[in-house]
Steps between C-alpha positions, in 0.01 A plus 500: 500500500545171661282590804179571314269191507162426339289186508145491381222267384459439135255704281272264305555507122190603306370248259570589147182522277461383146470777241153485343342721238167674611283777378473786750294807548681823548439494873613145543813551297585783732435277813709218352775736433518657842492138658793377293743790454771474770525764755879526453657458162803626298435755219590372152829694519589361840410143392731533196781636738466210733469244224822628334682503832400126579617405164835692534567369866367128456498419124287507200157346524190435289263339742287684755243328738225760463263551784138481383314646811683772696321616814761740628826500300550353167778233556633323195799268515783534251674159407856522402580159350815292590810555283818322457680728743220520740290172481220611725166702472484849641150605599456869577175671602396793281252722677555469866716826496207710394380477863680761740560311829441655850863535602554638859613860485828448668588251224384670185831638413652139516237265370327502153122533527440297185626157409474216255595139590720218351541134515729250306373156416714214368465430124298172544221676697162428351390863410184380336348319796237628733564245759597651840833315508592698174297809552588605850804724392269693277236529777787612739579784262140608464435476870804712601420752225163568650598461874585863550184603300262312722670566839605865445853380593838488346775268393874518434833311503533287829124455557352149534151384413314192604320377205235279656256608773579194727875485418471172293698428183405692188448168306527126558838471318693741727545614861512869432236712665658861489737719318755769553568802278850535363652741249422380162786370268513583124621334195862602560484378859463872595272636785202653325477858598171680544355644178465877500174592355515869457602836655293469822698235683268216385696163503412147466714252696529120386512246776594131465280257688682207673265233643572399856423188718313561827814455706688766304210744536493442868879545525482826317226651723681377815839616395546734190516508119886518507526191713281310286699597193814389676363154468398522142688453180300772307685440169384133501140583585386774275330236271224325695574159603207308670741255658774725617679483840321627805756734658347534836412125578 
C-alpha cells in the first residue's frame, strides 16, 4: 500500500447556521427538508451499530459534537473523554462512513470503501474554544470526512492530504500543514479492525489522522510511506503535539 499517494486541496468547511423557529407553509417545509437532509447518511440501525462499535473500541462517551447543517453527509464527532489510564481525548467522526468511496476496481477487494476518522488530543486541549489554534483538529476531521464526497475520490491507510490550499500551516501555533492516514489504535492499544455492517460485505474502516510538517509531506511524496514511518516514533505521536519534533528537517 505504500506506493499509493494522494495530495489534494482542502474542501471548505460549510458555515454552521443557528437553529431558529419559523412558521412554514407545506411547500416551504418540503423545500427546507430537501435542502438540509444529507445525501448520504446512516440508517438508525446502522448509526446504533457504529456508535456501539466506537464505544467498544475507544471507550465510553456522553458528549457528541452534533452537526447543525449537513449539506452532503451528516458528520457528528464523538468525544471520548480522558481517563486515568488514557489521559487524552479521542475524537471519532460519526457519519463519514455512510458515503461509499469511489475505490478503483483493482483495489476493491483490498480497500474499505467506507471510513470514519480519528484523532487523539492531549487532556489540556481547549475543547470549548472556536479559535483556530484550538479548532483546527476538528476542522481537519470534518474536511477529510467530506473530501471524498466532494472530489469523488477515495482515502485509505498511507494516504497523505495537504490541509491548506497554499501549503501554509493550519494555525499560528503549529507548523503542521498536512496529515497522513494510519491504522487507528483503540483503548487496549489494539489496531481497530473495520466494522462489518451486514451480510453484503459492507465495512467501515477507522483511520487515525497524524499531522505532518511540510518537509515530512514532501519526503513521503518523494520517497514512500514506509520510509517516512522509518523516521517516526508512531507510539509517541498518536496524541497530537503541536510542538513535536520534525522528523524530516
